[in-house]
GROMACS .gro file of C-alpha atoms in nm:
model
  426
    1UNK     CA    1   5.640  -0.095  -3.810
    2UNK     CA    2   5.953  -0.236  -3.966
    3UNK     CA    3   5.914   0.005  -4.281
    4UNK     CA    4   5.980   0.320  -4.072
    5UNK     CA    5   6.276   0.160  -3.947
    6UNK     CA    6   6.636   0.203  -4.105
    7UNK     CA    7   6.800  -0.023  -4.176
    8UNK     CA    8   7.036  -0.146  -3.886
    9UNK     CA    9   7.369   0.027  -3.882
   10UNK     CA   10   7.715  -0.038  -3.610
   11UNK     CA   11   7.719   0.210  -3.383
   12UNK     CA   12   8.075   0.408  -3.186
   13UNK     CA   13   8.099   0.088  -2.953
   14UNK     CA   14   8.022  -0.143  -3.235
   15UNK     CA   15   7.636  -0.193  -3.139
   16UNK     CA   16   7.363  -0.146  -3.390
   17UNK     CA   17   7.164   0.089  -3.376
   18UNK     CA   18   6.804   0.148  -3.614
   19UNK     CA   19   6.753   0.523  -3.760
   20UNK     CA   20   6.335   0.631  -3.768
   21UNK     CA   21   6.241   0.661  -4.117
   22UNK     CA   22   5.927   0.862  -4.016
   23UNK     CA   23   5.945   0.950  -3.663
   24UNK     CA   24   5.595   1.109  -3.762
   25UNK     CA   25   5.491   0.764  -3.885
   26UNK     CA   26   5.597   0.587  -3.606
   27UNK     CA   27   5.421   0.759  -3.350
   28UNK     CA   28   5.060   0.710  -3.568
   29UNK     CA   29   5.149   0.406  -3.592
   30UNK     CA   30   5.160   0.319  -3.268
   31UNK     CA   31   4.883   0.461  -3.151
   32UNK     CA   32   4.672   0.331  -3.421
   33UNK     CA   33   4.795  -0.057  -3.260
   34UNK     CA   34   4.632   0.116  -2.906
   35UNK     CA   35   4.372   0.273  -2.989
   36UNK     CA   36   4.250  -0.108  -3.183
   37UNK     CA   37   4.402  -0.279  -2.951
   38UNK     CA   38   4.147  -0.114  -2.694
   39UNK     CA   39   3.883  -0.149  -2.919
   40UNK     CA   40   3.876  -0.508  -2.962
   41UNK     CA   41   3.865  -0.511  -2.542
   42UNK     CA   42   3.544  -0.318  -2.559
   43UNK     CA   43   3.411  -0.561  -2.842
   44UNK     CA   44   3.536  -0.911  -2.685
   45UNK     CA   45   3.359  -0.744  -2.353
   46UNK     CA   46   3.080  -0.663  -2.505
   47UNK     CA   47   3.023  -0.983  -2.622
   48UNK     CA   48   3.080  -1.207  -2.335
   49UNK     CA   49   2.902  -0.935  -2.112
   50UNK     CA   50   2.608  -0.847  -2.413
   51UNK     CA   51   2.516  -1.147  -2.442
   52UNK     CA   52   2.307  -1.090  -2.091
   53UNK     CA   53   2.331  -0.734  -2.011
   54UNK     CA   54   2.204  -0.623  -2.346
   55UNK     CA   55   1.821  -0.465  -2.343
   56UNK     CA   56   1.747  -0.672  -2.679
   57UNK     CA   57   1.936  -0.899  -2.975
   58UNK     CA   58   1.915  -0.651  -3.190
   59UNK     CA   59   2.105  -0.412  -2.950
   60UNK     CA   60   2.319  -0.682  -2.936
   61UNK     CA   61   2.436  -0.735  -3.290
   62UNK     CA   62   2.496  -0.362  -3.349
   63UNK     CA   63   2.752  -0.340  -3.053
   64UNK     CA   64   2.896  -0.645  -3.174
   65UNK     CA   65   2.903  -0.464  -3.543
   66UNK     CA   66   3.059  -0.132  -3.419
   67UNK     CA   67   3.266  -0.301  -3.129
   68UNK     CA   68   3.406  -0.637  -3.334
   69UNK     CA   69   3.325  -0.641  -3.609
   70UNK     CA   70   3.517  -0.305  -3.744
   71UNK     CA   71   3.854  -0.320  -3.556
   72UNK     CA   72   3.919  -0.630  -3.620
   73UNK     CA   73   3.951  -0.515  -3.971
   74UNK     CA   74   4.081  -0.217  -3.867
   75UNK     CA   75   4.372  -0.415  -3.694
   76UNK     CA   76   4.457  -0.640  -3.986
   77UNK     CA   77   4.632  -0.454  -4.100
   78UNK     CA   78   4.851  -0.271  -3.869
   79UNK     CA   79   4.881  -0.613  -3.608
   80UNK     CA   80   4.987  -0.862  -3.955
   81UNK     CA   81   5.295  -0.951  -3.817
   82UNK     CA   82   5.116  -1.132  -3.577
   83UNK     CA   83   4.931  -1.351  -3.860
   84UNK     CA   84   5.276  -1.389  -4.021
   85UNK     CA   85   5.370  -1.576  -3.684
   86UNK     CA   86   5.032  -1.773  -3.641
   87UNK     CA   87   5.109  -1.916  -3.987
   88UNK     CA   88   5.492  -2.013  -3.877
   89UNK     CA   89   5.394  -2.187  -3.571
   90UNK     CA   90   5.032  -2.308  -3.639
   91UNK     CA   91   5.030  -2.322  -4.026
   92UNK     CA   92   4.789  -2.706  -4.077
   93UNK     CA   93   4.530  -2.556  -3.840
   94UNK     CA   94   4.528  -2.212  -4.023
   95UNK     CA   95   4.555  -2.378  -4.374
   96UNK     CA   96   4.278  -2.619  -4.194
   97UNK     CA   97   3.997  -2.325  -4.104
   98UNK     CA   98   4.036  -2.177  -4.402
   99UNK     CA   99   3.938  -2.466  -4.587
  100UNK     CA  100   3.623  -2.525  -4.416
  101UNK     CA  101   3.540  -2.126  -4.453
  102UNK     CA  102   3.552  -2.182  -4.798
  103UNK     CA  103   3.362  -2.453  -4.824
  104UNK     CA  104   3.122  -2.421  -4.574
  105UNK     CA  105   3.130  -2.018  -4.833
  106UNK     CA  106   3.082  -2.247  -5.182
  107UNK     CA  107   2.818  -2.522  -5.041
  108UNK     CA  108   2.584  -2.245  -5.004
  109UNK     CA  109   2.604  -2.247  -5.451
  110UNK     CA  110   2.375  -2.554  -5.380
  111UNK     CA  111   2.237  -2.420  -5.130
  112UNK     CA  112   1.843  -2.447  -5.072
  113UNK     CA  113   1.794  -2.212  -4.880
  114UNK     CA  114   1.604  -1.840  -5.049
  115UNK     CA  115   1.877  -1.671  -4.868
  116UNK     CA  116   2.196  -1.804  -4.985
  117UNK     CA  117   2.421  -1.469  -5.048
  118UNK     CA  118   2.320  -1.409  -4.683
  119UNK     CA  119   2.386  -1.703  -4.541
  120UNK     CA  120   2.758  -1.702  -4.683
  121UNK     CA  121   2.799  -1.347  -4.549
  122UNK     CA  122   2.790  -1.498  -4.178
  123UNK     CA  123   3.047  -1.682  -4.316
  124UNK     CA  124   3.263  -1.347  -4.326
  125UNK     CA  125   3.122  -1.237  -3.924
  126UNK     CA  126   3.345  -1.573  -3.830
  127UNK     CA  127   3.639  -1.490  -4.049
  128UNK     CA  128   3.624  -1.126  -3.822
  129UNK     CA  129   3.531  -1.296  -3.480
  130UNK     CA  130   3.888  -1.474  -3.516
  131UNK     CA  131   4.052  -1.246  -3.598
  132UNK     CA  132   3.920  -1.064  -3.377
  133UNK     CA  133   4.008  -1.274  -3.063
  134UNK     CA  134   4.381  -1.389  -3.247
  135UNK     CA  135   4.481  -1.038  -3.189
  136UNK     CA  136   4.355  -0.992  -2.872
  137UNK     CA  137   4.460  -1.301  -2.715
  138UNK     CA  138   4.796  -1.211  -2.901
  139UNK     CA  139   4.887  -0.933  -2.630
  140UNK     CA  140   5.072  -1.016  -2.263
  141UNK     CA  141   4.843  -1.307  -2.114
  142UNK     CA  142   4.723  -1.140  -1.822
  143UNK     CA  143   4.467  -0.895  -2.042
  144UNK     CA  144   4.300  -1.203  -2.166
  145UNK     CA  145   4.335  -1.381  -1.789
  146UNK     CA  146   4.125  -1.036  -1.660
  147UNK     CA  147   3.881  -1.025  -2.002
  148UNK     CA  148   3.841  -1.441  -1.851
  149UNK     CA  149   3.804  -1.251  -1.473
  150UNK     CA  150   3.580  -1.018  -1.573
  151UNK     CA  151   3.332  -1.189  -1.781
  152UNK     CA  152   3.296  -1.460  -1.583
  153UNK     CA  153   3.184  -1.247  -1.232
  154UNK     CA  154   2.943  -1.011  -1.507
  155UNK     CA  155   2.852  -1.393  -1.582
  156UNK     CA  156   2.807  -1.417  -1.266
  157UNK     CA  157   2.584  -1.189  -1.177
  158UNK     CA  158   2.319  -1.218  -1.434
  159UNK     CA  159   2.329  -1.545  -1.305
  160UNK     CA  160   2.230  -1.408  -0.912
  161UNK     CA  161   1.908  -1.123  -1.101
  162UNK     CA  162   1.835  -1.430  -1.338
  163UNK     CA  163   1.728  -1.650  -1.001
  164UNK     CA  164   1.605  -1.352  -0.793
  165UNK     CA  165   1.390  -1.256  -1.093
  166UNK     CA  166   1.248  -1.558  -1.127
  167UNK     CA  167   1.218  -1.683  -0.769
  168UNK     CA  168   1.175  -1.450  -0.543
  169UNK     CA  169   1.015  -1.112  -0.729
  170UNK     CA  170   0.838  -1.343  -1.043
  171UNK     CA  171   0.796  -1.655  -0.695
  172UNK     CA  172   0.780  -1.981  -0.910
  173UNK     CA  173   0.844  -2.299  -0.798
  174UNK     CA  174   1.185  -2.444  -0.787
  175UNK     CA  175   1.032  -2.729  -1.075
  176UNK     CA  176   1.021  -2.434  -1.312
  177UNK     CA  177   1.294  -2.444  -1.490
  178UNK     CA  178   1.593  -2.139  -1.495
  179UNK     CA  179   1.657  -1.888  -1.740
  180UNK     CA  180   1.944  -1.621  -1.786
  181UNK     CA  181   1.841  -1.294  -1.892
  182UNK     CA  182   1.924  -1.118  -2.209
  183UNK     CA  183   1.976  -1.371  -2.486
  184UNK     CA  184   2.025  -1.695  -2.248
  185UNK     CA  185   1.629  -1.679  -2.213
  186UNK     CA  186   1.647  -2.052  -2.274
  187UNK     CA  187   1.749  -2.298  -2.049
  188UNK     CA  188   1.967  -2.541  -2.190
  189UNK     CA  189   2.155  -2.307  -2.403
  190UNK     CA  190   2.172  -2.077  -2.129
  191UNK     CA  191   2.262  -2.303  -1.918
  192UNK     CA  192   2.555  -2.402  -2.207
  193UNK     CA  193   2.746  -2.081  -2.169
  194UNK     CA  194   2.707  -1.997  -1.783
  195UNK     CA  195   2.907  -2.368  -1.735
  196UNK     CA  196   3.138  -2.239  -1.999
  197UNK     CA  197   3.220  -1.933  -1.786
  198UNK     CA  198   3.143  -2.122  -1.480
  199UNK     CA  199   3.495  -2.335  -1.631
  200UNK     CA  200   3.709  -2.023  -1.690
  201UNK     CA  201   3.603  -1.872  -1.356
  202UNK     CA  202   3.744  -2.226  -1.140
  203UNK     CA  203   4.038  -2.257  -1.345
  204UNK     CA  204   4.172  -1.877  -1.207
  205UNK     CA  205   4.120  -1.866  -0.955
  206UNK     CA  206   4.271  -1.523  -0.769
  207UNK     CA  207   4.515  -1.449  -0.425
  208UNK     CA  208   4.359  -1.268  -0.213
  209UNK     CA  209   4.143  -1.420  -0.026
  210UNK     CA  210   3.936  -1.114  -0.046
  211UNK     CA  211   3.883  -1.201  -0.392
  212UNK     CA  212   3.858  -1.565  -0.307
  213UNK     CA  213   3.573  -1.510  -0.151
  214UNK     CA  214   3.383  -1.400  -0.455
  215UNK     CA  215   3.549  -1.582  -0.664
  216UNK     CA  216   3.359  -1.873  -0.467
  217UNK     CA  217   3.047  -1.668  -0.364
  218UNK     CA  218   3.050  -1.651  -0.797
  219UNK     CA  219   3.100  -2.028  -0.878
  220UNK     CA  220   2.873  -2.134  -0.625
  221UNK     CA  221   2.578  -1.898  -0.792
  222UNK     CA  222   2.608  -2.043  -1.119
  223UNK     CA  223   2.606  -2.407  -1.012
  224UNK     CA  224   2.299  -2.293  -0.869
  225UNK     CA  225   2.173  -2.188  -1.173
  226UNK     CA  226   2.301  -2.475  -1.378
  227UNK     CA  227   2.124  -2.753  -1.118
  228UNK     CA  228   1.835  -2.419  -1.207
  229UNK     CA  229   1.772  -2.565  -1.529
  230UNK     CA  230   1.737  -2.936  -1.517
  231UNK     CA  231   1.968  -2.958  -1.827
  232UNK     CA  232   2.125  -3.273  -1.829
  233UNK     CA  233   2.395  -3.216  -2.107
  234UNK     CA  234   2.519  -2.939  -1.893
  235UNK     CA  235   2.576  -3.136  -1.615
  236UNK     CA  236   2.718  -3.420  -1.802
  237UNK     CA  237   2.960  -3.185  -1.987
  238UNK     CA  238   3.087  -3.044  -1.568
  239UNK     CA  239   3.141  -3.288  -1.480
  240UNK     CA  240   3.392  -3.467  -1.824
  241UNK     CA  241   3.518  -3.131  -1.785
  242UNK     CA  242   3.568  -3.180  -1.403
  243UNK     CA  243   3.750  -3.510  -1.425
  244UNK     CA  244   3.938  -3.395  -1.714
  245UNK     CA  245   4.118  -3.057  -1.555
  246UNK     CA  246   4.196  -3.284  -1.197
  247UNK     CA  247   4.364  -3.588  -1.475
  248UNK     CA  248   4.573  -3.277  -1.693
  249UNK     CA  249   4.605  -3.011  -1.361
  250UNK     CA  250   4.674  -3.315  -1.073
  251UNK     CA  251   4.709  -3.139  -0.721
  252UNK     CA  252   4.522  -3.143  -0.378
  253UNK     CA  253   4.296  -2.863  -0.416
  254UNK     CA  254   4.205  -2.999  -0.797
  255UNK     CA  255   4.052  -3.336  -0.673
  256UNK     CA  256   3.866  -3.178  -0.363
  257UNK     CA  257   3.689  -2.878  -0.619
  258UNK     CA  258   3.595  -3.197  -0.821
  259UNK     CA  259   3.463  -3.396  -0.504
  260UNK     CA  260   3.285  -3.119  -0.371
  261UNK     CA  261   3.134  -3.091  -0.744
  262UNK     CA  262   3.046  -3.472  -0.762
  263UNK     CA  263   2.871  -3.439  -0.389
  264UNK     CA  264   2.643  -3.137  -0.549
  265UNK     CA  265   2.567  -3.352  -0.892
  266UNK     CA  266   2.460  -3.654  -0.668
  267UNK     CA  267   2.214  -3.423  -0.464
  268UNK     CA  268   2.097  -3.181  -0.743
  269UNK     CA  269   2.037  -3.467  -0.896
  270UNK     CA  270   1.837  -3.674  -0.648
  271UNK     CA  271   1.651  -3.349  -0.542
  272UNK     CA  272   1.552  -3.269  -0.939
  273UNK     CA  273   1.532  -3.666  -1.022
  274UNK     CA  274   1.110  -3.748  -1.084
  275UNK     CA  275   1.182  -3.371  -1.316
  276UNK     CA  276   1.476  -3.514  -1.499
  277UNK     CA  277   1.325  -3.914  -1.550
  278UNK     CA  278   0.982  -3.730  -1.654
  279UNK     CA  279   1.207  -3.643  -1.998
  280UNK     CA  280   1.318  -3.934  -2.060
  281UNK     CA  281   1.583  -3.936  -2.349
  282UNK     CA  282   1.421  -3.601  -2.525
  283UNK     CA  283   1.414  -3.897  -2.839
  284UNK     CA  284   1.811  -3.851  -2.896
  285UNK     CA  285   1.924  -4.178  -2.983
  286UNK     CA  286   1.601  -4.186  -3.222
  287UNK     CA  287   1.784  -3.795  -3.390
  288UNK     CA  288   2.110  -3.920  -3.421
  289UNK     CA  289   2.000  -4.227  -3.567
  290UNK     CA  290   1.761  -4.058  -3.793
  291UNK     CA  291   2.096  -3.739  -3.884
  292UNK     CA  292   2.269  -4.056  -4.044
  293UNK     CA  293   1.991  -4.160  -4.264
  294UNK     CA  294   2.017  -3.813  -4.347
  295UNK     CA  295   2.363  -3.807  -4.456
  296UNK     CA  296   2.409  -4.081  -4.576
  297UNK     CA  297   2.163  -3.940  -4.849
  298UNK     CA  298   2.352  -3.609  -4.956
  299UNK     CA  299   2.702  -3.780  -4.817
  300UNK     CA  300   2.992  -3.591  -4.968
  301UNK     CA  301   2.858  -3.208  -5.069
  302UNK     CA  302   2.544  -3.204  -4.825
  303UNK     CA  303   2.267  -2.962  -4.855
  304UNK     CA  304   2.434  -2.682  -4.827
  305UNK     CA  305   2.511  -2.362  -4.606
  306UNK     CA  306   2.181  -2.248  -4.429
  307UNK     CA  307   1.961  -2.451  -4.587
  308UNK     CA  308   1.656  -2.560  -4.379
  309UNK     CA  309   1.577  -2.962  -4.312
  310UNK     CA  310   1.333  -3.197  -4.048
  311UNK     CA  311   1.480  -3.422  -3.869
  312UNK     CA  312   1.181  -3.697  -3.893
  313UNK     CA  313   1.185  -4.020  -3.617
  314UNK     CA  314   0.885  -4.171  -3.759
  315UNK     CA  315   0.936  -4.435  -3.483
  316UNK     CA  316   0.811  -4.202  -3.233
  317UNK     CA  317   0.597  -3.926  -3.529
  318UNK     CA  318   0.792  -3.660  -3.385
  319UNK     CA  319   0.956  -3.428  -3.637
  320UNK     CA  320   1.261  -3.201  -3.547
  321UNK     CA  321   1.458  -2.913  -3.700
  322UNK     CA  322   1.758  -2.970  -3.649
  323UNK     CA  323   1.987  -3.237  -3.487
  324UNK     CA  324   2.037  -3.146  -3.186
  325UNK     CA  325   2.428  -3.251  -3.204
  326UNK     CA  326   2.636  -2.976  -3.403
  327UNK     CA  327   2.873  -3.310  -3.560
  328UNK     CA  328   2.610  -3.488  -3.827
  329UNK     CA  329   2.435  -3.107  -3.767
  330UNK     CA  330   2.765  -2.987  -3.954
  331UNK     CA  331   2.756  -3.324  -4.166
  332UNK     CA  332   2.378  -3.290  -4.303
  333UNK     CA  333   2.440  -2.896  -4.391
  334UNK     CA  334   2.838  -2.972  -4.524
  335UNK     CA  335   2.842  -3.317  -4.588
  336UNK     CA  336   3.136  -3.544  -4.476
  337UNK     CA  337   3.392  -3.288  -4.696
  338UNK     CA  338   3.266  -3.008  -4.430
  339UNK     CA  339   3.253  -3.205  -4.123
  340UNK     CA  340   3.622  -3.371  -4.143
  341UNK     CA  341   3.722  -2.986  -4.177
  342UNK     CA  342   3.538  -2.962  -3.845
  343UNK     CA  343   3.673  -3.257  -3.681
  344UNK     CA  344   4.052  -3.105  -3.851
  345UNK     CA  345   3.989  -2.756  -3.660
  346UNK     CA  346   3.875  -2.903  -3.314
  347UNK     CA  347   4.181  -3.145  -3.334
  348UNK     CA  348   4.415  -2.908  -3.417
  349UNK     CA  349   4.259  -2.696  -3.147
  350UNK     CA  350   4.298  -2.970  -2.902
  351UNK     CA  351   4.616  -3.023  -2.964
  352UNK     CA  352   4.703  -2.677  -2.898
  353UNK     CA  353   4.573  -2.666  -2.589
  354UNK     CA  354   4.774  -2.945  -2.520
  355UNK     CA  355   5.112  -2.742  -2.580
  356UNK     CA  356   5.030  -2.495  -2.405
  357UNK     CA  357   4.932  -2.732  -2.068
  358UNK     CA  358   5.171  -2.558  -1.842
  359UNK     CA  359   4.990  -2.173  -1.861
  360UNK     CA  360   4.677  -2.152  -1.667
  361UNK     CA  361   4.553  -2.044  -1.995
  362UNK     CA  362   4.628  -2.358  -2.147
  363UNK     CA  363   4.435  -2.495  -1.941
  364UNK     CA  364   4.173  -2.260  -1.989
  365UNK     CA  365   4.149  -2.369  -2.320
  366UNK     CA  366   4.150  -2.671  -2.255
  367UNK     CA  367   3.851  -2.663  -2.035
  368UNK     CA  368   3.673  -2.499  -2.299
  369UNK     CA  369   3.756  -2.748  -2.522
  370UNK     CA  370   3.648  -3.053  -2.317
  371UNK     CA  371   3.337  -2.885  -2.213
  372UNK     CA  372   3.264  -2.747  -2.582
  373UNK     CA  373   3.277  -3.093  -2.735
  374UNK     CA  374   3.041  -3.245  -2.483
  375UNK     CA  375   2.800  -3.006  -2.478
  376UNK     CA  376   2.803  -3.003  -2.883
  377UNK     CA  377   2.680  -3.371  -2.843
  378UNK     CA  378   2.382  -3.334  -2.706
  379UNK     CA  379   2.229  -2.992  -2.805
  380UNK     CA  380   2.477  -2.821  -3.097
  381UNK     CA  381   2.216  -2.699  -3.322
  382UNK     CA  382   2.436  -2.425  -3.527
  383UNK     CA  383   2.799  -2.305  -3.671
  384UNK     CA  384   2.699  -2.035  -3.901
  385UNK     CA  385   2.427  -1.847  -3.801
  386UNK     CA  386   2.469  -1.440  -3.669
  387UNK     CA  387   2.623  -1.416  -3.409
  388UNK     CA  388   2.457  -1.638  -3.086
  389UNK     CA  389   2.498  -1.831  -2.762
  390UNK     CA  390   2.640  -2.130  -2.935
  391UNK     CA  391   2.889  -1.912  -3.062
  392UNK     CA  392   3.037  -1.947  -2.740
  393UNK     CA  393   3.060  -2.361  -2.710
  394UNK     CA  394   3.189  -2.327  -3.067
  395UNK     CA  395   3.471  -2.055  -3.197
  396UNK     CA  396   3.564  -1.921  -2.875
  397UNK     CA  397   3.759  -2.160  -2.829
  398UNK     CA  398   3.969  -2.226  -3.168
  399UNK     CA  399   3.925  -1.809  -3.165
  400UNK     CA  400   4.032  -1.860  -2.858
  401UNK     CA  401   4.304  -2.149  -2.937
  402UNK     CA  402   4.445  -1.927  -3.213
  403UNK     CA  403   4.599  -1.630  -2.990
  404UNK     CA  404   4.686  -1.855  -2.642
  405UNK     CA  405   4.968  -1.946  -2.944
  406UNK     CA  406   5.052  -1.642  -3.125
  407UNK     CA  407   5.083  -1.548  -2.719
  408UNK     CA  408   5.260  -1.833  -2.639
  409UNK     CA  409   5.543  -1.715  -2.914
  410UNK     CA  410   5.575  -1.376  -2.791
  411UNK     CA  411   5.556  -1.308  -2.441
  412UNK     CA  412   5.717  -1.710  -2.387
  413UNK     CA  413   5.904  -1.546  -2.026
  414UNK     CA  414   5.519  -1.401  -1.905
  415UNK     CA  415   5.290  -1.687  -2.058
  416UNK     CA  416   5.539  -1.995  -1.819
  417UNK     CA  417   5.463  -1.737  -1.476
  418UNK     CA  418   5.128  -1.648  -1.506
  419UNK     CA  419   5.103  -1.968  -1.449
  420UNK     CA  420   4.841  -1.785  -1.108
  421UNK     CA  421   4.702  -1.468  -1.149
  422UNK     CA  422   4.660  -1.138  -0.936
  423UNK     CA  423   4.312  -1.019  -0.824
  424UNK     CA  424   4.133  -0.833  -1.075
  425UNK     CA  425   4.268  -0.435  -1.081
  426UNK     CA  426   3.991  -0.262  -0.896
   0.00000   0.00000   0.00000
C-alpha cells in the first residue's frame, strides 16, 4: 500500500503530510483487501463446519478450492507485509516450516507411489491452507474469536444431530459407538475433531448469561458424544489438555471445570468399561515397535512422500496400513530428516503458544497443541493427504500459531484486552 503514497513532507504546523499519488489505486487496493478478508473468512468457516455439514466429501473439497485456496493465492501480494512481519518475528519457525515443505516435495522423487507428482501437489494445498490461516488470524483478535465460537457451536450442533439420528431415530443401542455426521463418520477421528472443538469452545466462554447457557449445553453435548464414541485416545487427550490448561491458567473456575471433567471421565469409564477392556490395547505397543524397526531400515530418506506401506506385527499375525502414530508415520515416510523438521515445527508452535499465553487466543493455541500432541501419538495417520479431519490436529494448530504471531505484533493492545470475549454478535 506504500506504493500509492508519496514520501512524507512537513505540513504548515510541523506535522507530517502524506500525499496520495493515485487515490483510485488506493481505493482499489483497500477494496481488494476487504474482499479477500471476507473470502478467507468464508473459507475457514467452510473448513471447520463443512467437514460435518457438507453433503459429500467431494463438495467439501471443491468448496475449499473456491473459498480457501483461491483467496489465499490472491491475498499473497496485497497482504505481503504480513509475511514480512512473520519473517521478522518468527523467522526460525518460517525457515523450519519451509524446509519441511521442501523436503516433503523433494521426497516424492524417490517415492514408491505410482502418483508421486499428485502427492507432491498436496504439499501445495498445505501451503495455501497455512497462508489462509495466517492471513485471516492476523486480523483483529475478535474475528478469530468469533470464528472459533461459531465453529464450536456448529460442531456441537452436529454432535446433537448425530446422536439424535443414531440413537433416537435409528434406535441403536448405547453400546454402539457414536459417529458424527458428514466426513466425520468414524468414531475415532470424529471424536478427536469434536474434542478439539470442545477445547476451543471451553477456552472462549461468553460473558452474557444467555449465551453462557448455550455454551454449557454445547460443552455437555460434545462431551456426551465423545463418551459415546468409546475412544480412549480422545479421553486421554482431553484429560491431558484439561490438566495442562489448569496449570497454565490457574484460577478457581478452571480447577472446578477440570474436576467436573474428571468426574465425568470416571463415570463414563465405569459405564463403558466392558467395551473398553474388550478392545485391549488395540495392538498399539506392537505397532509402535514394528514402526521403529521400519524407520531403522531407511533411516534418513524414508520411503518418500505418499508411499504405501504395511506394518506387520509377526507376533500377533496381523498387519496395518499405517503406524497409528503421526510421528512414527512421518519417520517412515520422510525419514529422520523429515521427522526432526516436523518436531521442530511443532516445538516452535508450542513456544509461540507460551509467548502468547496471556491472551485467550494464546490459551486456545496451547490447548490445541497439547490435545493434538496426545491424539497424534495414538491415531495419527496422515500429514500430507488432501484436506481431511486429520488437518484439525496437524496443520490447523501450526497455521493458527503463524497467524497469532503476526496478530500480536499488529494489534498488541487489542490482543491484551481480548482476555475475555463477549457473546457472539447476532
